[in-house]
mmCIF file of C-alpha atoms and ligand atoms in Angstrom:
data_model
loop_
_atom_site.group_PDB
_atom_site.id
_atom_site.type_symbol
_atom_site.label_atom_id
_atom_site.label_comp_id
_atom_site.label_asym_id
_atom_site.label_seq_id
_atom_site.Cartn_x
_atom_site.Cartn_y
_atom_site.Cartn_z
ATOM 1 C CA MET A 1 0.000 0.000 0.000
ATOM 2 C CA ASP A 2 1.545 3.327 -1.070
ATOM 3 C CA THR A 3 0.524 5.676 1.729
ATOM 4 C CA THR A 4 2.524 8.531 0.200
ATOM 5 C CA LYS A 5 -0.038 8.741 -2.632
ATOM 6 C CA GLU A 6 -2.112 11.931 -2.455
ATOM 7 C CA LEU A 7 -5.721 11.453 -1.328
ATOM 8 C CA SER A 8 -8.655 13.054 -3.158
ATOM 9 C CA PRO A 9 -10.016 16.127 -1.295
ATOM 10 C CA GLU A 10 -13.048 14.103 -0.126
ATOM 11 C CA ALA A 11 -10.909 11.224 1.169
ATOM 12 C CA GLN A 12 -8.503 13.695 2.780
ATOM 13 C CA ALA A 13 -11.381 15.319 4.709
ATOM 14 C CA ILE A 14 -12.553 11.907 5.957
ATOM 15 C CA TYR A 15 -8.982 10.918 6.835
ATOM 16 C CA ASP A 16 -8.466 14.179 8.786
ATOM 17 C CA GLY A 17 -11.712 13.670 10.714
ATOM 18 C CA LEU A 18 -10.741 10.094 11.591
ATOM 19 C CA LYS A 19 -7.219 11.096 12.544
ATOM 20 C CA ALA A 20 -8.609 13.610 15.049
ATOM 21 C CA LYS A 21 -11.142 11.162 16.501
ATOM 22 C CA ILE A 22 -9.467 7.772 16.555
ATOM 23 C CA GLY A 23 -5.897 8.470 15.398
ATOM 24 C CA SER A 24 -4.506 7.889 18.898
ATOM 25 C CA PHE A 25 -5.364 4.176 18.751
ATOM 26 C CA THR A 26 -5.656 3.360 15.028
ATOM 27 C CA PRO A 27 -2.695 2.849 12.667
ATOM 28 C CA ASP A 28 -2.271 5.587 10.079
ATOM 29 C CA PHE A 29 -2.285 3.277 7.061
ATOM 30 C CA GLU A 30 -5.670 1.878 8.189
ATOM 31 C CA LEU A 31 -7.195 5.382 8.287
ATOM 32 C CA TRP A 32 -5.621 6.199 4.934
ATOM 33 C CA TYR A 33 -6.964 3.036 3.282
ATOM 34 C CA LYS A 34 -10.439 3.148 4.847
ATOM 35 C CA ALA A 35 -10.933 6.875 4.074
ATOM 36 C CA GLN A 36 -10.784 5.918 0.389
ATOM 37 C CA LEU A 37 -13.233 3.060 0.888
ATOM 38 C CA ALA A 38 -15.570 5.502 2.647
ATOM 39 C CA VAL A 39 -15.564 7.770 -0.434
ATOM 40 C CA GLU A 40 -16.518 4.837 -2.688
ATOM 41 C CA ILE A 41 -19.229 3.713 -0.259
ATOM 42 C CA ASN A 42 -20.696 7.230 0.018
ATOM 43 C CA GLN A 43 -20.853 7.460 -3.785
ATOM 44 C CA LEU A 44 -22.679 4.108 -4.065
ATOM 45 C CA LYS A 45 -25.079 5.084 -1.282
ATOM 46 C CA LYS A 46 -26.081 8.136 -3.336
ATOM 47 C CA GLU A 47 -26.437 6.149 -6.565
ATOM 48 C CA ARG A 48 -28.595 3.472 -4.926
ATOM 49 C CA ASN A 49 -30.521 5.702 -2.486
ATOM 50 C CA ALA A 50 -29.165 3.504 0.291
ATOM 51 C CA VAL A 51 -28.845 4.019 4.022
ATOM 52 C CA VAL A 52 -26.320 2.315 6.322
ATOM 53 C CA LEU A 53 -27.563 1.451 9.821
ATOM 54 C CA GLY A 54 -24.602 0.869 12.145
ATOM 55 C CA HIS A 55 -24.907 -0.898 15.482
ATOM 56 C CA ASN A 56 -22.888 0.569 18.373
ATOM 57 C CA TYR A 57 -20.569 -2.475 18.145
ATOM 58 C CA MET A 58 -19.292 -1.610 14.665
ATOM 59 C CA GLU A 59 -15.563 -0.993 14.368
ATOM 60 C CA PRO A 60 -14.654 2.709 14.835
ATOM 61 C CA VAL A 61 -14.041 3.715 11.185
ATOM 62 C CA LEU A 62 -17.306 2.181 9.976
ATOM 63 C CA PHE A 63 -19.129 3.665 12.965
ATOM 64 C CA HIS A 64 -17.729 7.187 12.455
ATOM 65 C CA THR A 65 -17.802 7.473 8.646
ATOM 66 C CA VAL A 66 -20.327 5.632 6.462
ATOM 67 C CA SER A 67 -23.023 4.833 9.062
ATOM 68 C CA ASP A 68 -25.977 7.191 8.510
ATOM 69 C CA TYR A 69 -27.570 6.162 11.793
ATOM 70 C CA VAL A 70 -25.844 4.543 14.768
ATOM 71 C CA GLY A 71 -27.457 3.155 17.885
ATOM 72 C CA ASP A 72 -28.767 0.173 19.824
ATOM 73 C CA SER A 73 -31.114 -2.440 18.390
ATOM 74 C CA LEU A 74 -34.283 -0.647 19.518
ATOM 75 C CA TYR A 75 -33.309 2.649 17.877
ATOM 76 C CA LEU A 76 -32.152 0.962 14.652
ATOM 77 C CA SER A 77 -35.447 -0.993 14.434
ATOM 78 C CA ARG A 78 -37.306 2.317 14.634
ATOM 79 C CA VAL A 79 -35.129 3.837 11.904
ATOM 80 C CA ALA A 80 -35.605 0.739 9.727
ATOM 81 C CA ALA A 81 -39.384 1.069 10.090
ATOM 82 C CA GLU A 82 -39.366 4.711 8.985
ATOM 83 C CA THR A 83 -36.625 5.101 6.378
ATOM 84 C CA GLU A 84 -37.451 6.383 2.886
ATOM 85 C CA ALA A 85 -34.299 4.817 1.398
ATOM 86 C CA ASP A 86 -34.642 2.083 -1.259
ATOM 87 C CA VAL A 87 -31.828 -0.009 0.204
ATOM 88 C CA ILE A 88 -31.003 -0.653 3.865
ATOM 89 C CA VAL A 89 -27.484 -1.962 4.511
ATOM 90 C CA PHE A 90 -27.488 -3.349 8.031
ATOM 91 C CA ALA A 91 -24.061 -3.026 9.621
ATOM 92 C CA GLY A 92 -24.881 -5.390 12.451
ATOM 93 C CA VAL A 93 -25.834 -9.046 12.789
ATOM 94 C CA GLU A 94 -28.362 -11.169 10.947
ATOM 95 C CA PHE A 95 -31.272 -10.967 13.395
ATOM 96 C CA MET A 96 -31.063 -7.153 13.222
ATOM 97 C CA ALA A 97 -31.167 -7.152 9.399
ATOM 98 C CA GLU A 98 -34.053 -9.629 9.520
ATOM 99 C CA THR A 99 -35.951 -7.312 11.886
ATOM 100 C CA ALA A 100 -35.439 -4.460 9.389
ATOM 101 C CA LYS A 101 -36.895 -6.668 6.609
ATOM 102 C CA ILE A 102 -39.838 -7.703 8.818
ATOM 103 C CA LEU A 103 -40.631 -4.009 9.344
ATOM 104 C CA ASN A 104 -39.973 -2.869 5.811
ATOM 105 C CA PRO A 105 -40.709 -5.679 3.322
ATOM 106 C CA THR A 106 -40.728 -3.540 0.175
ATOM 107 C CA LYS A 107 -37.131 -2.358 0.726
ATOM 108 C CA THR A 108 -33.992 -4.213 -0.251
ATOM 109 C CA VAL A 109 -32.267 -5.150 3.013
ATOM 110 C CA LEU A 110 -28.632 -6.237 2.797
ATOM 111 C CA ILE A 111 -26.472 -7.943 5.429
ATOM 112 C CA PRO A 112 -22.838 -7.543 4.327
ATOM 113 C CA SER A 113 -21.696 -10.960 5.649
ATOM 114 C CA THR A 114 -23.458 -14.315 5.775
ATOM 115 C CA LYS A 115 -21.493 -15.225 8.899
ATOM 116 C CA ALA A 116 -22.780 -12.470 11.209
ATOM 117 C CA GLY A 117 -24.887 -14.686 13.510
ATOM 118 C CA CYS A 118 -25.409 -14.425 17.281
ATOM 119 C CA SER A 119 -24.999 -17.036 20.034
ATOM 120 C CA LEU A 120 -28.344 -15.990 21.538
ATOM 121 C CA ALA A 121 -30.263 -16.288 18.264
ATOM 122 C CA GLU A 122 -28.723 -19.753 17.767
ATOM 123 C CA ALA A 123 -29.816 -20.845 21.260
ATOM 124 C CA ILE A 124 -33.512 -21.374 20.522
ATOM 125 C CA THR A 125 -35.693 -22.715 17.692
ATOM 126 C CA ALA A 126 -39.344 -22.169 16.813
ATOM 127 C CA GLU A 127 -39.895 -25.806 17.828
ATOM 128 C CA ASP A 128 -38.496 -25.033 21.324
ATOM 129 C CA VAL A 129 -40.962 -22.138 21.674
ATOM 130 C CA ARG A 130 -43.862 -24.376 20.614
ATOM 131 C CA TRP A 131 -42.760 -26.910 23.259
ATOM 132 C CA LEU A 132 -42.685 -24.210 25.961
ATOM 133 C CA LYS A 133 -46.124 -22.927 24.936
ATOM 134 C CA ALA A 134 -47.483 -26.481 25.238
ATOM 135 C CA GLN A 135 -45.963 -26.759 28.762
ATOM 136 C CA TYR A 136 -47.378 -23.383 29.891
ATOM 137 C CA PRO A 137 -50.616 -22.889 27.961
ATOM 138 C CA GLY A 138 -51.929 -19.322 27.868
ATOM 139 C CA VAL A 139 -48.756 -17.781 29.333
ATOM 140 C CA PRO A 140 -47.611 -14.839 27.157
ATOM 141 C CA VAL A 141 -44.247 -15.171 25.419
ATOM 142 C CA VAL A 142 -41.746 -12.285 25.408
ATOM 143 C CA THR A 143 -38.847 -12.792 23.025
ATOM 144 C CA TYR A 144 -35.635 -10.809 22.939
ATOM 145 C CA VAL A 145 -35.040 -9.338 19.447
ATOM 146 C CA ASN A 146 -31.818 -11.394 19.368
ATOM 147 C CA THR A 147 -33.772 -14.263 17.752
ATOM 148 C CA TYR A 148 -34.609 -15.306 14.191
ATOM 149 C CA ALA A 149 -37.888 -14.495 12.447
ATOM 150 C CA ASP A 150 -39.458 -17.951 12.910
ATOM 151 C CA VAL A 151 -38.943 -17.664 16.683
ATOM 152 C CA LYS A 152 -40.389 -14.130 16.723
ATOM 153 C CA ALA A 153 -43.381 -15.530 14.810
ATOM 154 C CA GLU A 154 -44.214 -17.786 17.793
ATOM 155 C CA THR A 155 -44.077 -14.837 20.168
ATOM 156 C CA ASP A 156 -46.608 -12.402 21.637
ATOM 157 C CA ILE A 157 -44.223 -9.474 21.960
ATOM 158 C CA CYS A 158 -40.533 -8.745 21.403
ATOM 159 C CA CYS A 159 -38.228 -6.687 23.593
ATOM 160 C CA THR A 160 -34.697 -5.321 23.492
ATOM 161 C CA SER A 161 -32.239 -4.714 26.302
ATOM 162 C CA GLY A 162 -33.561 -1.123 26.297
ATOM 163 C CA ASN A 163 -37.193 -1.943 27.101
ATOM 164 C CA ALA A 164 -37.294 -5.507 28.524
ATOM 165 C CA VAL A 165 -38.597 -4.463 31.968
ATOM 166 C CA LYS A 166 -41.197 -2.135 30.431
ATOM 167 C CA VAL A 167 -42.417 -4.883 28.081
ATOM 168 C CA VAL A 168 -42.741 -7.473 30.889
ATOM 169 C CA GLU A 169 -44.542 -4.964 33.104
ATOM 170 C CA SER A 170 -46.931 -4.088 30.262
ATOM 171 C CA LEU A 171 -48.372 -7.619 30.248
ATOM 172 C CA ASP A 172 -51.459 -8.246 32.304
ATOM 173 C CA SER A 173 -50.422 -11.731 33.394
ATOM 174 C CA ASP A 174 -49.217 -13.486 36.565
ATOM 175 C CA GLN A 175 -46.640 -15.425 34.560
ATOM 176 C CA VAL A 176 -44.444 -14.618 31.569
ATOM 177 C CA ILE A 177 -42.251 -16.781 29.326
ATOM 178 C CA PHE A 178 -39.074 -14.789 28.586
ATOM 179 C CA LEU A 179 -36.683 -16.078 25.884
ATOM 180 C CA PRO A 180 -33.903 -16.930 25.144
ATOM 181 C CA ASP A 181 -31.312 -15.015 27.236
ATOM 182 C CA GLU A 182 -30.879 -16.597 30.659
ATOM 183 C CA PHE A 183 -29.021 -13.545 31.977
ATOM 184 C CA LEU A 184 -31.277 -10.819 30.560
ATOM 185 C CA ALA A 185 -34.244 -12.782 31.948
ATOM 186 C CA GLY A 186 -32.485 -13.060 35.333
ATOM 187 C CA ASN A 187 -31.828 -9.319 35.335
ATOM 188 C CA VAL A 188 -35.449 -8.519 34.473
ATOM 189 C CA ALA A 189 -36.610 -10.899 37.228
ATOM 190 C CA ARG A 190 -34.269 -9.176 39.700
ATOM 191 C CA GLU A 191 -35.455 -5.706 38.727
ATOM 192 C CA THR A 192 -39.145 -6.580 38.851
ATOM 193 C CA GLY A 193 -38.928 -8.754 41.980
ATOM 194 C CA LYS A 194 -40.088 -11.906 40.156
ATOM 195 C CA THR A 195 -38.915 -15.481 40.683
ATOM 196 C CA ILE A 196 -37.706 -17.297 37.581
ATOM 197 C CA ILE A 197 -37.273 -20.953 36.569
ATOM 198 C CA PHE A 198 -35.368 -22.427 33.630
ATOM 199 C CA PRO A 199 -37.179 -25.505 32.310
ATOM 200 C CA THR A 200 -35.475 -28.179 30.222
ATOM 201 C CA LYS A 201 -37.152 -30.936 28.219
ATOM 202 C CA ASP A 202 -36.401 -33.509 30.954
ATOM 203 C CA LYS A 203 -37.353 -31.067 33.779
ATOM 204 C CA PRO A 204 -40.264 -28.928 32.465
ATOM 205 C CA ASP A 205 -40.760 -27.368 35.942
ATOM 206 C CA GLY A 206 -37.088 -26.490 36.364
ATOM 207 C CA ASP A 207 -34.925 -27.733 39.228
ATOM 208 C CA ASN A 208 -37.451 -27.035 41.982
ATOM 209 C CA PRO A 209 -41.023 -28.128 41.077
ATOM 210 C CA ASP A 210 -42.441 -26.688 44.358
ATOM 211 C CA LEU A 211 -41.163 -23.176 43.681
ATOM 212 C CA GLN A 212 -43.703 -20.401 43.045
ATOM 213 C CA TYR A 213 -42.506 -18.568 39.963
ATOM 214 C CA GLN A 214 -43.648 -15.707 37.727
ATOM 215 C CA MET A 215 -41.070 -15.984 34.920
ATOM 216 C CA ILE A 216 -40.075 -18.926 32.742
ATOM 217 C CA GLY A 217 -36.697 -18.505 31.048
ATOM 218 C CA TRP A 218 -34.410 -20.388 28.671
ATOM 219 C CA GLN A 219 -30.701 -21.157 28.859
ATOM 220 C CA GLY A 220 -29.296 -19.071 25.999
ATOM 221 C CA ARG A 221 -26.267 -16.843 26.591
ATOM 222 C CA CYS A 222 -24.337 -14.128 24.822
ATOM 223 C CA MET A 223 -20.863 -15.513 24.172
ATOM 224 C CA VAL A 224 -19.339 -12.079 24.825
ATOM 225 C CA HIS A 225 -21.111 -10.943 27.985
ATOM 226 C CA GLU A 226 -21.032 -14.324 29.733
ATOM 227 C CA GLN A 227 -17.246 -13.899 29.970
ATOM 228 C CA TYR A 228 -17.359 -11.097 32.555
ATOM 229 C CA THR A 229 -17.226 -12.135 36.212
ATOM 230 C CA VAL A 230 -17.719 -10.569 39.632
ATOM 231 C CA GLU A 231 -14.018 -11.334 40.263
ATOM 232 C CA ASP A 232 -13.132 -9.023 37.321
ATOM 233 C CA ILE A 233 -15.068 -6.206 38.993
ATOM 234 C CA THR A 234 -13.534 -6.872 42.429
ATOM 235 C CA ALA A 235 -10.027 -6.807 40.943
ATOM 236 C CA ILE A 236 -10.656 -3.513 39.107
ATOM 237 C CA ARG A 237 -12.181 -1.876 42.165
ATOM 238 C CA ALA A 238 -9.107 -2.871 44.208
ATOM 239 C CA ASP A 239 -6.834 -1.003 41.754
ATOM 240 C CA HIS A 240 -9.255 1.841 40.893
ATOM 241 C CA PRO A 241 -11.493 2.505 43.940
ATOM 242 C CA ASP A 242 -13.294 5.379 42.157
ATOM 243 C CA VAL A 243 -14.178 3.392 39.053
ATOM 244 C CA VAL A 244 -17.786 3.403 37.842
ATOM 245 C CA VAL A 245 -18.707 0.059 36.301
ATOM 246 C CA LEU A 246 -21.278 -0.130 33.469
ATOM 247 C CA ALA A 247 -22.545 -3.593 32.487
ATOM 248 C CA HIS A 248 -24.812 -4.604 29.607
ATOM 249 C CA PRO A 249 -27.858 -6.596 30.856
ATOM 250 C CA GLU A 250 -26.653 -9.646 28.883
ATOM 251 C CA CYS A 251 -24.063 -9.985 31.699
ATOM 252 C CA SER A 252 -25.003 -12.327 34.556
ATOM 253 C CA PRO A 253 -27.290 -10.944 37.315
ATOM 254 C CA GLU A 254 -24.360 -11.264 39.754
ATOM 255 C CA VAL A 255 -22.172 -9.076 37.500
ATOM 256 C CA VAL A 256 -24.979 -6.546 36.998
ATOM 257 C CA GLU A 257 -25.570 -6.429 40.768
ATOM 258 C CA ALA A 258 -21.859 -5.786 41.382
ATOM 259 C CA SER A 259 -21.881 -2.960 38.775
ATOM 260 C CA ASP A 260 -23.025 0.648 39.165
ATOM 261 C CA PHE A 261 -25.187 0.943 36.048
ATOM 262 C CA SER A 262 -26.796 -1.371 33.525
ATOM 263 C CA GLY A 263 -28.558 -0.524 30.276
ATOM 264 C CA SER A 264 -28.658 -0.995 26.520
ATOM 265 C CA THR A 265 -25.571 -0.102 24.486
ATOM 266 C CA THR A 266 -26.968 3.390 23.823
ATOM 267 C CA ALA A 267 -27.959 3.853 27.486
ATOM 268 C CA MET A 268 -24.346 3.011 28.428
ATOM 269 C CA MET A 269 -23.000 5.507 25.888
ATOM 270 C CA ASP A 270 -25.352 8.235 27.137
ATOM 271 C CA HIS A 271 -24.439 7.522 30.753
ATOM 272 C CA VAL A 272 -20.747 8.080 29.974
ATOM 273 C CA ARG A 273 -21.489 11.240 27.952
ATOM 274 C CA ASP A 274 -23.792 12.765 30.584
ATOM 275 C CA ASN A 275 -21.674 12.209 33.707
ATOM 276 C CA ASP A 276 -18.255 13.182 34.975
ATOM 277 C CA PHE A 277 -16.903 10.001 36.471
ATOM 278 C CA PRO A 278 -13.261 9.780 37.664
ATOM 279 C CA SER A 279 -12.861 6.555 35.669
ATOM 280 C CA ILE A 280 -15.141 4.188 33.803
ATOM 281 C CA LEU A 281 -15.126 0.451 33.089
ATOM 282 C CA LEU A 282 -17.394 -0.895 30.347
ATOM 283 C CA LEU A 283 -18.425 -4.537 30.539
ATOM 284 C CA THR A 284 -19.477 -4.971 26.931
ATOM 285 C CA GLU A 285 -18.088 -5.508 23.447
ATOM 286 C CA CYS A 286 -14.725 -3.739 23.070
ATOM 287 C CA SER A 287 -15.338 -1.834 19.790
ATOM 288 C CA MET A 288 -18.048 0.071 21.596
ATOM 289 C CA GLY A 289 -15.412 1.150 24.125
ATOM 290 C CA ASP A 290 -13.383 2.577 21.216
ATOM 291 C CA ASN A 291 -16.440 4.403 19.872
ATOM 292 C CA ILE A 292 -17.153 5.884 23.302
ATOM 293 C CA ILE A 293 -13.523 6.994 23.714
ATOM 294 C CA ALA A 294 -13.631 8.625 20.252
ATOM 295 C CA ASN A 295 -16.720 10.642 21.236
ATOM 296 C CA ASN A 296 -15.483 11.474 24.758
ATOM 297 C CA PRO A 297 -11.740 12.133 24.521
ATOM 298 C CA ASP A 298 -11.717 13.885 27.906
ATOM 299 C CA LYS A 299 -13.110 10.869 29.819
ATOM 300 C CA ASN A 300 -10.995 8.252 31.535
ATOM 301 C CA VAL A 301 -12.292 4.958 30.089
ATOM 302 C CA LEU A 302 -10.171 2.073 31.392
ATOM 303 C CA ARG A 303 -9.002 -0.130 28.523
ATOM 304 C CA LEU A 304 -8.961 -3.371 30.416
ATOM 305 C CA CYS A 305 -11.100 -5.668 28.355
ATOM 306 C CA SER A 306 -10.823 -6.786 24.767
ATOM 307 C CA VAL A 307 -13.775 -9.081 24.176
ATOM 308 C CA ARG A 308 -14.836 -8.652 20.547
ATOM 309 C CA CYS A 309 -18.068 -10.179 19.233
ATOM 310 C CA PRO A 310 -16.882 -12.449 16.392
ATOM 311 C CA HIS A 311 -20.230 -11.940 14.641
ATOM 312 C CA MET A 312 -20.181 -8.146 14.693
ATOM 313 C CA ASN A 313 -16.542 -8.336 13.629
ATOM 314 C CA GLN A 314 -17.626 -9.944 10.315
ATOM 315 C CA ILE A 315 -18.782 -6.546 9.066
ATOM 316 C CA GLN A 316 -15.900 -4.425 7.780
ATOM 317 C CA MET A 317 -15.711 -1.450 5.391
ATOM 318 C CA GLN A 318 -14.850 -3.666 2.413
ATOM 319 C CA ASP A 319 -17.982 -5.759 3.105
ATOM 320 C CA ILE A 320 -20.181 -2.643 3.066
ATOM 321 C CA LEU A 321 -18.670 -1.667 -0.280
ATOM 322 C CA ASN A 322 -19.240 -5.162 -1.709
ATOM 323 C CA ALA A 323 -22.798 -5.208 -0.352
ATOM 324 C CA LEU A 324 -23.650 -2.055 -2.296
ATOM 325 C CA LYS A 325 -21.681 -3.022 -5.404
ATOM 326 C CA PHE A 326 -22.943 -6.595 -5.763
ATOM 327 C CA ASN A 327 -26.271 -6.326 -3.892
ATOM 328 C CA GLN A 328 -25.144 -8.887 -1.334
ATOM 329 C CA TYR A 329 -26.502 -10.498 0.754
ATOM 330 C CA GLU A 330 -30.208 -9.919 0.374
ATOM 331 C CA VAL A 331 -32.306 -10.746 3.443
ATOM 332 C CA THR A 332 -35.582 -12.549 2.799
ATOM 333 C CA VAL A 333 -38.298 -13.690 5.211
ATOM 334 C CA PRO A 334 -41.204 -15.927 4.097
ATOM 335 C CA GLU A 335 -44.382 -13.798 4.094
ATOM 336 C CA ASP A 336 -46.406 -15.982 6.515
ATOM 337 C CA ILE A 337 -43.580 -15.877 9.085
ATOM 338 C CA ARG A 338 -42.937 -12.166 8.474
ATOM 339 C CA LEU A 339 -46.548 -11.211 9.201
ATOM 340 C CA LYS A 340 -46.598 -13.125 12.498
ATOM 341 C CA ALA A 341 -43.175 -11.778 13.542
ATOM 342 C CA LEU A 342 -44.239 -8.238 12.543
ATOM 343 C CA ALA A 343 -47.096 -8.294 15.050
ATOM 344 C CA SER A 344 -44.719 -8.965 17.955
ATOM 345 C CA VAL A 345 -42.097 -6.433 16.774
ATOM 346 C CA GLU A 346 -44.759 -3.738 16.263
ATOM 347 C CA ARG A 347 -46.219 -4.372 19.728
ATOM 348 C CA MET A 348 -42.744 -3.776 21.135
ATOM 349 C CA ILE A 349 -42.192 -0.572 19.140
ATOM 350 C CA ALA A 350 -45.572 0.750 20.314
ATOM 351 C CA ILE A 351 -44.457 0.294 23.940
ATOM 352 C CA GLY A 352 -41.199 2.178 23.210
HETATM 353 P P1 13P B 401 -28.422 -3.416 22.342
HETATM 354 O O1 13P B 401 -29.830 -3.560 21.936
HETATM 355 O O2 13P B 401 -28.250 -2.959 23.757
HETATM 356 O O3 13P B 401 -27.674 -2.573 21.372
HETATM 357 O O4 13P B 401 -27.739 -4.877 22.358
HETATM 358 C C1 13P B 401 -27.649 -5.695 21.240
HETATM 359 C C2 13P B 401 -26.663 -6.760 21.428
HETATM 360 O O5 13P B 401 -26.589 -7.679 20.655
HETATM 361 C C3 13P B 401 -25.793 -6.685 22.593
HETATM 362 O O6 13P B 401 -24.940 -7.767 22.636
HETATM 363 FE FE1 SF4 B 402 -25.083 -11.783 19.906
HETATM 364 FE FE2 SF4 B 402 -23.549 -11.331 22.048
HETATM 365 FE FE3 SF4 B 402 -22.649 -10.703 19.623
HETATM 366 FE FE4 SF4 B 402 -24.624 -9.247 20.750
HETATM 367 S S1 SF4 B 402 -22.514 -9.442 21.447
HETATM 368 S S2 SF4 B 402 -24.559 -10.009 18.632
HETATM 369 S S3 SF4 B 402 -25.739 -10.870 21.852
HETATM 370 S S4 SF4 B 402 -23.127 -12.794 20.366
#
């Protein structure tokens, strides 16, 4: 790569902006190369009337250049429902792109990699949900958006990490089935004062059949957030007594309890922006830490974790360019499944 070559004025402006924001932790040649990709992507976006929706976990260059909207899954679902663009390129994982297609079936929705899955979405099938509904007839089913369309289609209402408690509290029912994240469910149960069980096919009433319970969960986990432990927090607090710990609710209830704040990825970002903490530790995906540091250069964010989501990491600048150039990879959802899934996603959006 000849980094002495002169950049076009447009690429130079993007390069300069990136250098100021993320130059302290990103190699120069990477900024130089990606600034030129950003120019090509911006041109194709214009030609195709396309919009790029970037999740907060996107790598810093993608997040700070070609993403037209950035945010958590709730916000990006809302944008996907309202956009006037002809093409939506979802810079996130497959279930997010599928949700955009469910909400906006006449648009072309592209996911730039076929390998951007999610350990939570893989943890449950539509057949599993049907089994649970047969075990607990009449109990409403809340499903985290981190699931595939056929699972959403078996569901009464969806939720995200940003509105899970609100969604559960909106249901007029003594019991709720909450799928598939064991830890998010545990955190909702903790916050709402409910008791939860985790049934399996050989123990449909969980480990304690005599227990009175209000929530029925499932044993799916996020492969990133399950890695954080209470011991990590104790060790950090020993070295940095003033540290404020922010944990995503996909962390275990013990980790969330030992933290100072828990919320969706955007809630975590806002909490850092809006407060003056002596130092901050983020227990979430590490690219988001970089994006927060880029937007808050004056804040002391401890760089102690480097857990990257391998699925989010599939989406790079070159993949966005290829998506727009070659119309890849188009997301499709069978119409009968889409209509059922739409009802549960729209109920969630109405709650906010
Ligand atoms: P948010 O909805 O908080 O952005 O979380 C999505 C996700 O997949 C976190 O791992
Ligand atoms: Fe799924 Fe976890 Fe990656 Fe989020 S961070 S997309 S929940 S595997």
